CSV table of C-alpha atoms in Angstrom, one decimal:
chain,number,residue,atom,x,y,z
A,1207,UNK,CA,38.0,40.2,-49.7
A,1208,UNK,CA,34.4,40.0,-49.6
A,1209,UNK,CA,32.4,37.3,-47.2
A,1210,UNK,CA,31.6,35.1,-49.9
A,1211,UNK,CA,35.3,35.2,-50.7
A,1212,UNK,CA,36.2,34.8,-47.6
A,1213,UNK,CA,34.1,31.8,-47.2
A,1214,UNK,CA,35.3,29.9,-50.3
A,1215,UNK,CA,38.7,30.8,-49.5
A,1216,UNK,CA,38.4,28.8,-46.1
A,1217,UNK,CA,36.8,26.2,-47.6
A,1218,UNK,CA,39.0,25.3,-50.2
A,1219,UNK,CA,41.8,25.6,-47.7
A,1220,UNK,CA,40.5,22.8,-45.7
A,1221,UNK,CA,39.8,20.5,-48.4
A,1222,UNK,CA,43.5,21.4,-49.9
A,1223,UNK,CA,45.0,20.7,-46.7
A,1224,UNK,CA,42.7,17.3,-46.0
A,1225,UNK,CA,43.1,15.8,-50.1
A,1226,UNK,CA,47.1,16.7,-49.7
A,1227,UNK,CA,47.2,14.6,-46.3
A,1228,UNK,CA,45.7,11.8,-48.1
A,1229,UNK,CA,48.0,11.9,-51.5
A,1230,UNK,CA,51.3,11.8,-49.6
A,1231,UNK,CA,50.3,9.7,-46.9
A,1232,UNK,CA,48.5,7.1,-49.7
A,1233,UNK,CA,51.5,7.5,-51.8
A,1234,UNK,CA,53.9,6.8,-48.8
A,1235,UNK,CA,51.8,3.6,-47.7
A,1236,UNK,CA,52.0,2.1,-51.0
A,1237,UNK,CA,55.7,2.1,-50.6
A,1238,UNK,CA,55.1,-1.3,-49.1
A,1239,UNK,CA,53.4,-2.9,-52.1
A,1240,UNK,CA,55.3,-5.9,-52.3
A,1241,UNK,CA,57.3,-5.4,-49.3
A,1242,UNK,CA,54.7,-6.1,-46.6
A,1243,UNK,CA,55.7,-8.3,-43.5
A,1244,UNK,CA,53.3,-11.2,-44.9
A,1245,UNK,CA,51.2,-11.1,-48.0
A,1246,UNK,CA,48.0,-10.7,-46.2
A,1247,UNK,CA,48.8,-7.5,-44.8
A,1248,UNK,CA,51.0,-6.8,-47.7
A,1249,UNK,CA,47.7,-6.6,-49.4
A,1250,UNK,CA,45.2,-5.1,-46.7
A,1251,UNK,CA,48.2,-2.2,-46.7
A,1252,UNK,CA,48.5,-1.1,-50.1
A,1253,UNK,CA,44.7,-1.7,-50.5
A,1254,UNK,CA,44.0,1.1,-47.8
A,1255,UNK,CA,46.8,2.7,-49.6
A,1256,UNK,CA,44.4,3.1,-52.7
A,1257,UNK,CA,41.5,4.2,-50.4
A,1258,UNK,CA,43.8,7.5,-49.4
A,1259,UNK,CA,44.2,8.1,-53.2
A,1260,UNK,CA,40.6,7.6,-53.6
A,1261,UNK,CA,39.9,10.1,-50.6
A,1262,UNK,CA,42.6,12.8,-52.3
A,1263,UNK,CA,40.8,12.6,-55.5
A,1264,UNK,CA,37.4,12.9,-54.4
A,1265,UNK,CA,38.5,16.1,-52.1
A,1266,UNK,CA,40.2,18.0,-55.4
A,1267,UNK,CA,36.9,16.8,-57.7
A,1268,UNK,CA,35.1,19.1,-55.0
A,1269,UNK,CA,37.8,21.7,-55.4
A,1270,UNK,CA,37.4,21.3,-58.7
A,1271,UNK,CA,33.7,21.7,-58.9
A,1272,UNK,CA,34.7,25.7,-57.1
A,1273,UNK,CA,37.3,26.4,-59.7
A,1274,UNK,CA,40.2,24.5,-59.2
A,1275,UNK,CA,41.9,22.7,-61.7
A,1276,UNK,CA,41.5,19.2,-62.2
A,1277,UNK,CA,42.4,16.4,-59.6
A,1278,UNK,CA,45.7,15.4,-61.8
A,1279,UNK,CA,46.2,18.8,-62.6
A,1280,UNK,CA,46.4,19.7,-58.8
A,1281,UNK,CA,47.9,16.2,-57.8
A,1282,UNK,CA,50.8,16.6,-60.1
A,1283,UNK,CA,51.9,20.1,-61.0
A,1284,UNK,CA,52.1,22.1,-57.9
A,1285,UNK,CA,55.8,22.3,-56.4
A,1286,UNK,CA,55.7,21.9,-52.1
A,1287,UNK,CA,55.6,25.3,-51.3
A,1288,UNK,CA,51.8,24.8,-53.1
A,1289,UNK,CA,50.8,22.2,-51.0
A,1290,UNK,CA,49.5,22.1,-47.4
A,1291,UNK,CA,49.7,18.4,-46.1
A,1292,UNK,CA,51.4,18.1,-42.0
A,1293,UNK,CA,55.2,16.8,-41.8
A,1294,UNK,CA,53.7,13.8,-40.3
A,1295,UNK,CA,52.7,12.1,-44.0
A,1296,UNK,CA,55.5,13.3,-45.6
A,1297,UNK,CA,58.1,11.1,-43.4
A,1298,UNK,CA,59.4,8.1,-45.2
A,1299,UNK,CA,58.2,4.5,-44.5
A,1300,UNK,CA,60.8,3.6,-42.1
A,1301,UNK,CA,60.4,0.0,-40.8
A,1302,UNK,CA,56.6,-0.9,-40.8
A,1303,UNK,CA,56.3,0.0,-36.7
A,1304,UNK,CA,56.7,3.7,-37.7
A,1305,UNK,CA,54.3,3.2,-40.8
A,1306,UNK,CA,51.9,1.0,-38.4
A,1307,UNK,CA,51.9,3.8,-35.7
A,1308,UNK,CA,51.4,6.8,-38.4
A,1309,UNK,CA,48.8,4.7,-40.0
A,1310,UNK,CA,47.4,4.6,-36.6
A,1311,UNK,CA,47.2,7.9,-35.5
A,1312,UNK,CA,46.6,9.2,-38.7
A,1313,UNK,CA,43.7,7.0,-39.7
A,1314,UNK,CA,42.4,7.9,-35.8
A,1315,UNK,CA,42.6,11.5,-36.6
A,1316,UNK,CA,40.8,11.4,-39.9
A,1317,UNK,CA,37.8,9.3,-39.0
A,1318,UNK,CA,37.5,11.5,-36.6
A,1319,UNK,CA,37.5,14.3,-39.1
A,1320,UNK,CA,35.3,12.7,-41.4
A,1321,UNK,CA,32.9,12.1,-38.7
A,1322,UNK,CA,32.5,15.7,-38.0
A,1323,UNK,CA,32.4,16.9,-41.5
A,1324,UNK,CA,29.1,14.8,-42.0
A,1325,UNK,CA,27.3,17.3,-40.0
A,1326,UNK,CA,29.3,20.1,-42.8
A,1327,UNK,CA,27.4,23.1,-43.7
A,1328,UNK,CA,29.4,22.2,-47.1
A,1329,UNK,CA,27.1,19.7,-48.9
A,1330,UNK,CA,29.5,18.1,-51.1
A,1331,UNK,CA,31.9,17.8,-48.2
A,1332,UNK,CA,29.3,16.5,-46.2
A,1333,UNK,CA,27.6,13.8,-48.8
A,1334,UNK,CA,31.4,12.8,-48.9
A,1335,UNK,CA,32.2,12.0,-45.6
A,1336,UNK,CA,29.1,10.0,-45.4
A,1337,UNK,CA,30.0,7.8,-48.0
A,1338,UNK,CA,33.9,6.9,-46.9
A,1339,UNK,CA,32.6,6.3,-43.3
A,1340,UNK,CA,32.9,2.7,-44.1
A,1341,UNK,CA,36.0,2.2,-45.5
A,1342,UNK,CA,37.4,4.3,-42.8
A,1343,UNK,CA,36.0,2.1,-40.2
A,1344,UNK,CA,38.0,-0.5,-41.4
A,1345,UNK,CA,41.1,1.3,-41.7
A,1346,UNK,CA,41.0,2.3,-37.8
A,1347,UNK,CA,39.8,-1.5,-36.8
A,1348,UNK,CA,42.9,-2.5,-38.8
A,1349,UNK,CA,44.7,-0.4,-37.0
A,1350,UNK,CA,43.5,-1.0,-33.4
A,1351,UNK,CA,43.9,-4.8,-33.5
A,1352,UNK,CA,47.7,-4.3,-34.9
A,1353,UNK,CA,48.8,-2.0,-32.7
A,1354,UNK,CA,47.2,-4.1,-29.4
A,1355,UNK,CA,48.4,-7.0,-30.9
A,1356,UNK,CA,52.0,-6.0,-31.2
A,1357,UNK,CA,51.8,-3.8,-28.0
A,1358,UNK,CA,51.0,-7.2,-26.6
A,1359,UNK,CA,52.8,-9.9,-28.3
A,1360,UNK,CA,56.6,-9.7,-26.9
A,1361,UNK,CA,58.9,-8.1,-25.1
A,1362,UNK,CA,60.6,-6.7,-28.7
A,1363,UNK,CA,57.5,-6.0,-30.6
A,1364,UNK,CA,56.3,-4.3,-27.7
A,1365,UNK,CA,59.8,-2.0,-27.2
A,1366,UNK,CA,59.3,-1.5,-30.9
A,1367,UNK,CA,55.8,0.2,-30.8
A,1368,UNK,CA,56.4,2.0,-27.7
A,1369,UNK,CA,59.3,3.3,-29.7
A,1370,UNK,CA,57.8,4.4,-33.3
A,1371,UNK,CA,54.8,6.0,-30.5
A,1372,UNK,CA,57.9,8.8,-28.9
A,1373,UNK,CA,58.3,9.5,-32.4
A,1374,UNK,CA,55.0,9.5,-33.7
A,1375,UNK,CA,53.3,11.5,-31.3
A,1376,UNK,CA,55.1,14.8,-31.7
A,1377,UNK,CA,54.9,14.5,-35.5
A,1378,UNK,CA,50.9,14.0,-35.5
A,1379,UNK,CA,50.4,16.6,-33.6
A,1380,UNK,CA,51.5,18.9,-37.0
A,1381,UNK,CA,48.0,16.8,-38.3
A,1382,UNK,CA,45.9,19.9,-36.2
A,1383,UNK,CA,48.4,23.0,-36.6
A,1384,UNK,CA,45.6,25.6,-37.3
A,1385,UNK,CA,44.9,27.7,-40.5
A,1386,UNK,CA,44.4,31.3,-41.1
A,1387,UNK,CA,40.6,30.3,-41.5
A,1388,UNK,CA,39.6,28.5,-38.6
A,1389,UNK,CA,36.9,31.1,-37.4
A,1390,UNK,CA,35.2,31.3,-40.6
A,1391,UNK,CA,35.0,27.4,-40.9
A,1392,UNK,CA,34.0,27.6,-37.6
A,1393,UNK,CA,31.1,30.2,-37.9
A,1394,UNK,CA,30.0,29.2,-40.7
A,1395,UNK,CA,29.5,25.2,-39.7
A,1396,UNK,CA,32.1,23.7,-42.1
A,1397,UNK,CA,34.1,22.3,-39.4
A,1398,UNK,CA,34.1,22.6,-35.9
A,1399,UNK,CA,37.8,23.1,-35.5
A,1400,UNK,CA,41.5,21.3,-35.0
A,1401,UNK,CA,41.1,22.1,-31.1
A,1402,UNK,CA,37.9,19.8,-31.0
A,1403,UNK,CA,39.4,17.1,-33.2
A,1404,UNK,CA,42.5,16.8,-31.3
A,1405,UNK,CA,40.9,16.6,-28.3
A,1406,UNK,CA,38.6,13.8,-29.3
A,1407,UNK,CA,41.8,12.3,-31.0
A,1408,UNK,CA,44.0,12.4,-27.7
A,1409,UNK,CA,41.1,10.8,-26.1
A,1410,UNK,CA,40.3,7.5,-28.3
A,1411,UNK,CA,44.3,7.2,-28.7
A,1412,UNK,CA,45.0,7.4,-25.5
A,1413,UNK,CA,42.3,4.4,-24.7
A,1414,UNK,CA,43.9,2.2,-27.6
A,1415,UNK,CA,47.2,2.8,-26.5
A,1416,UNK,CA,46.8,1.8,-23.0
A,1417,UNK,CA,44.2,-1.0,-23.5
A,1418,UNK,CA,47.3,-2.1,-25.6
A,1419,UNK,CA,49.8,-2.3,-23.0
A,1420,UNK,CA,52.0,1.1,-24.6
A,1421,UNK,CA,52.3,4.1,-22.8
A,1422,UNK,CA,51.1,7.5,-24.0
A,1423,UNK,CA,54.7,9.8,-24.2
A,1424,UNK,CA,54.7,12.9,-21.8
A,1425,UNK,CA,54.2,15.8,-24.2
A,1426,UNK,CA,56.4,17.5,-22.1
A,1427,UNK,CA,59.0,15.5,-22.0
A,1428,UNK,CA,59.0,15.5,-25.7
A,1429,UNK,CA,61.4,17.7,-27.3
A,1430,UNK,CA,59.0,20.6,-28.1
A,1431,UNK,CA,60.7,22.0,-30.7
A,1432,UNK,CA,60.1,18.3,-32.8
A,1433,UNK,CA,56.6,19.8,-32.7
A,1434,UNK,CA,56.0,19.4,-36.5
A,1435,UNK,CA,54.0,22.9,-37.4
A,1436,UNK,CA,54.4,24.5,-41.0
A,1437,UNK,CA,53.1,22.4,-43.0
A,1438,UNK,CA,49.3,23.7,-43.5
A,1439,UNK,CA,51.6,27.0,-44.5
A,1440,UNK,CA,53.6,25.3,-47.1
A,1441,UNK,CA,56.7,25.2,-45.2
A,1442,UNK,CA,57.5,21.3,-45.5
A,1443,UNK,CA,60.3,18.3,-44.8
A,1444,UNK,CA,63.1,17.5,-46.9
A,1445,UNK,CA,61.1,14.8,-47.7
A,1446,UNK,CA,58.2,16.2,-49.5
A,1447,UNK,CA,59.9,17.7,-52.9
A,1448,UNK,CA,61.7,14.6,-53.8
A,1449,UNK,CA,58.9,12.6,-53.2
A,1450,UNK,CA,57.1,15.1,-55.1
A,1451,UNK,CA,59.3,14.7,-58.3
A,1452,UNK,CA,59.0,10.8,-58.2
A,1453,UNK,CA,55.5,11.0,-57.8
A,1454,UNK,CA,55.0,13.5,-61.0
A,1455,UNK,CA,57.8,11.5,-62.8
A,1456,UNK,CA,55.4,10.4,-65.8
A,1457,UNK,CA,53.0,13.1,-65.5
A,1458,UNK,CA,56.6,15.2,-66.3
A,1459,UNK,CA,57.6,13.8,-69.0
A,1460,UNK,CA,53.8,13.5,-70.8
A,1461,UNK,CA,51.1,14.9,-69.6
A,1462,UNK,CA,48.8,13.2,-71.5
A,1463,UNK,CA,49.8,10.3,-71.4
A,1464,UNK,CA,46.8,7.8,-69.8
A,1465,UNK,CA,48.1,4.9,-67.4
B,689,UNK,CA,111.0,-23.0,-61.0
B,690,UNK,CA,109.0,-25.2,-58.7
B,691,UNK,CA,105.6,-25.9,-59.6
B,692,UNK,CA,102.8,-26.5,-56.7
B,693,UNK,CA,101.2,-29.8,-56.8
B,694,UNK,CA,97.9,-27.6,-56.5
B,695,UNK,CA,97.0,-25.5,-59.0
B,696,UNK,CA,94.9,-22.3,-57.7
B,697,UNK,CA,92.5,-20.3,-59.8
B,698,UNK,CA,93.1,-16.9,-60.7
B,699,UNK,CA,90.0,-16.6,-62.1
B,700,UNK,CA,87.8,-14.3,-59.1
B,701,UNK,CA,84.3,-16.1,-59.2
B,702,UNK,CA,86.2,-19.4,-58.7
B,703,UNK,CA,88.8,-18.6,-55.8
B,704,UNK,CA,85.9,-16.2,-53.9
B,705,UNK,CA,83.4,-18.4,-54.1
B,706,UNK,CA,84.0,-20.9,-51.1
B,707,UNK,CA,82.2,-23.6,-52.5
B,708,UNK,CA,82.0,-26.8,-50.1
B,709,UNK,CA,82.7,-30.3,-51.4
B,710,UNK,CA,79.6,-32.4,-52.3
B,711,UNK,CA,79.3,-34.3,-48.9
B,712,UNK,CA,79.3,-30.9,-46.8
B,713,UNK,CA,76.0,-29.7,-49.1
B,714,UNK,CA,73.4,-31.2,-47.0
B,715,UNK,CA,71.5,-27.9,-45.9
B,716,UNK,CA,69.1,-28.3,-43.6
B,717,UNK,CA,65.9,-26.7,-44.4
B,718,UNK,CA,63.9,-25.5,-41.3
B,719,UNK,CA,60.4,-26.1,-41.1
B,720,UNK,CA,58.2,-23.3,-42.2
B,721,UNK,CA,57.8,-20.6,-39.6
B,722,UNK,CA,53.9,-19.7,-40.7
B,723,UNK,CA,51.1,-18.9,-39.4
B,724,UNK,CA,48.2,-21.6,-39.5
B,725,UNK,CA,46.2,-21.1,-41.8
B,726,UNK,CA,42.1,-20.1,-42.1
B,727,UNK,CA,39.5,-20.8,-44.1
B,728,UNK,CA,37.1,-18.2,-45.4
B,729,UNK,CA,33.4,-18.0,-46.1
B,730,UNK,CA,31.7,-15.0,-46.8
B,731,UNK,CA,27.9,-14.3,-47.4
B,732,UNK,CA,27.0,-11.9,-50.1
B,733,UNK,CA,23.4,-11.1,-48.7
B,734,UNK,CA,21.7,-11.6,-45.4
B,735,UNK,CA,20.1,-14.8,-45.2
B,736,UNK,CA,22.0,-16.0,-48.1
B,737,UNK,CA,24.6,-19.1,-47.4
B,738,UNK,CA,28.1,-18.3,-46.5
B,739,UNK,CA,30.2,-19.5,-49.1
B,740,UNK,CA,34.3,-20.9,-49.1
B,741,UNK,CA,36.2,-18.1,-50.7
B,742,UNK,CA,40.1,-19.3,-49.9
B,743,UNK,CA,42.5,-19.5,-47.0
B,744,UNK,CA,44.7,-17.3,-45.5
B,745,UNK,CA,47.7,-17.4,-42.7
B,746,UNK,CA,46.8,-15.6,-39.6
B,747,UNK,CA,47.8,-15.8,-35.9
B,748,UNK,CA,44.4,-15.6,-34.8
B,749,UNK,CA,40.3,-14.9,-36.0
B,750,UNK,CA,40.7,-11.4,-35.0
B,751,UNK,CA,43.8,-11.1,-37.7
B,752,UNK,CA,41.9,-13.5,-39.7
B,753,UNK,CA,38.7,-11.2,-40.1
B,754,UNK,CA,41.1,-8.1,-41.1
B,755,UNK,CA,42.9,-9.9,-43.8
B,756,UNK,CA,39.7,-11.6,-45.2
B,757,UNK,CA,38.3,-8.2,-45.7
B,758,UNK,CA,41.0,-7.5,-48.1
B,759,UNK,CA,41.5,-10.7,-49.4
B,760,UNK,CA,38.2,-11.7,-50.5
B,761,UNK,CA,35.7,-9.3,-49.6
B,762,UNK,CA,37.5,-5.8,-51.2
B,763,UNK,CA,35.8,-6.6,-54.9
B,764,UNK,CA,31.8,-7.7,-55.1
B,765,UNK,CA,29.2,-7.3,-52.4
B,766,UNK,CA,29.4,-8.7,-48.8
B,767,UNK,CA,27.7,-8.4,-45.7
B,768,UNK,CA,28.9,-11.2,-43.3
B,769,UNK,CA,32.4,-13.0,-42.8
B,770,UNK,CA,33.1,-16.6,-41.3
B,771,UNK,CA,36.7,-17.8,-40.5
B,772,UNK,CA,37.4,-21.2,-38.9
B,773,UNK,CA,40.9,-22.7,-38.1
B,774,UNK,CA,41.6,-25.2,-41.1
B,775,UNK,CA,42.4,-27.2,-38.4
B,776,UNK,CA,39.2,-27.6,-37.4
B,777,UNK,CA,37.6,-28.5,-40.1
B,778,UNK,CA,36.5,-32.7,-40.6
B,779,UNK,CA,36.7,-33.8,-43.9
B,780,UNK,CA,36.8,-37.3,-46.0
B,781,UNK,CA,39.7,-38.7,-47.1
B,782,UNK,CA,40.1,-39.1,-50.7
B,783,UNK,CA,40.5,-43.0,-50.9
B,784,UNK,CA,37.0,-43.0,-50.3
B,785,UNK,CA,36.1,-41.0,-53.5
B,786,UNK,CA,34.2,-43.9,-54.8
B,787,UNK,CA,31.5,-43.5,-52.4
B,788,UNK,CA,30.5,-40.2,-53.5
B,789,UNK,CA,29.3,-42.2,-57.1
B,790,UNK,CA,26.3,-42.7,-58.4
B,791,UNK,CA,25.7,-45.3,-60.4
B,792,UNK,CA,23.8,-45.5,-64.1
B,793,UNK,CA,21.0,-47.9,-63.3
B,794,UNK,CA,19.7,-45.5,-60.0
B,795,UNK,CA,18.8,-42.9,-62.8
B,796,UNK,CA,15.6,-42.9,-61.3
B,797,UNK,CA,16.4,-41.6,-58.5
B,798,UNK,CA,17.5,-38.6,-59.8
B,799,UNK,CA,15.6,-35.5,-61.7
B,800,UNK,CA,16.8,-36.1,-64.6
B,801,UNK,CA,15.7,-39.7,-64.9
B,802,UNK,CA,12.2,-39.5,-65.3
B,803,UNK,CA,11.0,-39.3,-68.7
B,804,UNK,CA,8.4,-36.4,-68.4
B,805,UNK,CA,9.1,-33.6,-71.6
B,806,UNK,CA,6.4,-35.5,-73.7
B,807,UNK,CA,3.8,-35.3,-70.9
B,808,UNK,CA,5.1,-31.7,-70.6
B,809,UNK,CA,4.3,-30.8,-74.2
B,810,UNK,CA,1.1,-32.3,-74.4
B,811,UNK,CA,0.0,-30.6,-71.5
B,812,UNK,CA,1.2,-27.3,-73.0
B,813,UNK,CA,-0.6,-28.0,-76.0
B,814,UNK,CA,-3.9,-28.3,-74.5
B,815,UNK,CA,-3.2,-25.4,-72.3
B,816,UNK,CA,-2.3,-23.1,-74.3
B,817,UNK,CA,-4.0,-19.4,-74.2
B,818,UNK,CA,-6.4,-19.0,-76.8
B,819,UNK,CA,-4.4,-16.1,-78.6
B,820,UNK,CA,-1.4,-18.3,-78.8
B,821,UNK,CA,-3.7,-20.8,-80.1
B,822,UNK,CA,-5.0,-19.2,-83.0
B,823,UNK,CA,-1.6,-17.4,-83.7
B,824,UNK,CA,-0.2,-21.4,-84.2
B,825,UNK,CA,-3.2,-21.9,-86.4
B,826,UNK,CA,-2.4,-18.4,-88.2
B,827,UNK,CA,1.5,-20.3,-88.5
B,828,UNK,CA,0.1,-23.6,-89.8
């Protein structure tokens, strides 16, 4: 493989692993439409829940623009072992602490992401993660004030969160399980690494967490082996395929067909 | 045989369904376990007024603010958001509509009451730019 190769390779690994993090998480958040604790966040949920699909689909246009098939086309007709999103999104909704605390950390993660990618040595990449700064902020400000208000509120809704965290945490950390392509993304200024974004991550989670009465879990006490790695390699959950198959139901059946 | 002076259903909806004479009906509805409710204004440029966009239930402003995003701010332009408690908001009662009406003979107090188009025209007329003029005469 030449450098140029190379380089594109590792590019369009990143932006596969990033838009397929945003499809199955968006898709799994919009499980709530309709099913939200109260209709105001009912609706602040499944709109954010539009935002990841918006994200996705912007990601695959730029994979698009280097070859790649078209957004649906890539959304809807690879099987699992073609996609490259983290255990962590693929888990399903639960009760709405779990899908509070993954929208949390999550959400955390990925503004963080976004926030380093503006500096990208990849233009489009770059232009894009200036434009969805906004809407992320809100995302992570909704996310704060939940989780310190519940972390706050009661003696059950504080057990609660505490709770979805031990699970959480050992599942996000599958969000920076490294590629083969890290040191060209690296040396070339597309992205200044998992390491550095986890470590920044730990950092503002940890704050939120305790300003919000929660404790952050001993990693070590965690059961390591919960460690969710695999995914960026297209080794997934039992999770993913099925809600694979729902989600390409339609696109199955007719692919031409316009909703 | 002997006959019971009761007759029992056999039919499944009737004998499951452990339906409770009229008197013992009286349920009790609890009062609504909300949230109090907010009342929204948002400003769609700086400097602009901050206008009432709806309500919304929400334990507190910091809630408040998060849902009014969504609510009313996720379509059309906005810079600024205001939430106050319903609560705390004065208002008239509605028995005292009538105050709020004008009647026909104050007509000129308001805009609309002076008679002024004629004056208007006239003054038009004799104003008018020279090249307008002539294309009227060129009409006439």
């Amino acid at each position: 493989m030449s450098n140029g190769e190379q380089h594109t390779t590792a590019i369009k690994n990143l932006l596969f692993r990033m838009a397929d993090d945003e499809l199955i998480i968006g898709h799994r958040n919009s499980e709530w439409t309709g099913l939200g604790p109260i209709l105001e966040e009912d609706i602040a949920f499944s709109s954010m829940a539009q935002d990841k699909l918006g994200h996705a689909q912007a990601l695959y246009n730029i994979l698009h623009s280097m070859g790649e098939p078209d957004a649906d086309t890539l959304a809807f007709t690879r099987n699992e072992k073609n996609f490259y999103c983290c255990h962590f999104v693929e888990y399903p909704i639960r009760d709405y602490d779990f899908s509070l605390m993954r929208h949390f950390l999550f959400d955390t993660a990925e503004a963080i992401r976004f926030d380093m990618l503006t500096k990208s040595s990849c233009q489009p990449l770059a232009n894009l993660a200036k434009k969805v700064r906004g809407e992320i902020k809100y995302h992570t400000m909704h996310a704060n004030i939940w989780i310190s208000q519940l972390g706050k509120a009661t003696d059950e809704s504080n057990i609660r969160m505490q709770a979805a965290l031990n699970e959480c945490y050992p599942l996000a950390l599958g969000i920076f399980e490294k590629s083969d392509y890290e040191n060209e993304l690296m040396e070339s200024g597309v992205f200044d690494g998992e390491e550095l974004l986890q470590k920044v991550w730990t950092d503002i989670v940890t704050e939120v967490i305790e300003k919000s009465n929660l404790k952050m879990p001993d990693i070590n006490d965690a059961n390591l082996s919960t460690l969710a790695f695999g995914g960026r390699k297209g080794y997934h959950t039992e999770y993913l395929q099925p809600l694979l198959d729902e989600m390409t139901e339609v696109y199955s059946i007719d692919p031409s067909a316009e909703w | 045989m002997k006959s019971d002076s009761t007759i029992k259903s056999l039919d499944p909806r009737i004998t499951r369904a452990d339906i409770p004479k009229d008197e013992e009906l009286k349920i009790e509805i609890a009062p609504l376990d909300q949230w109090q409710t907010y009342e929204v204004f948002h400003q769609t440029k700086k400097g602009d007024h901050h206008v009432h966009v709806g309500s919304l239930h929400a334990p507190n402003p910091e809630i408040a603010f998060l849902s009014a995003k969504e609510q009313y701010a996720r379509r059309g332009k906005c810079v600024n958001i205001w939430v106050v408690k319903t609560a705390d908001i004065f208002s008239t009662d509605y028995e005292t509509e009538d105050m709020y009406e004008n009647n026909s003979e104050k007509m000129y107090r308001e805009a609309g009451g002076y008679k002024v188009m004629e004056k208007i025209n006239k003054y038009k007329k004799e104003h008018k730019k020279p090249e307008a003029a002539k294309n009227e005469e060129v009409k006439s």
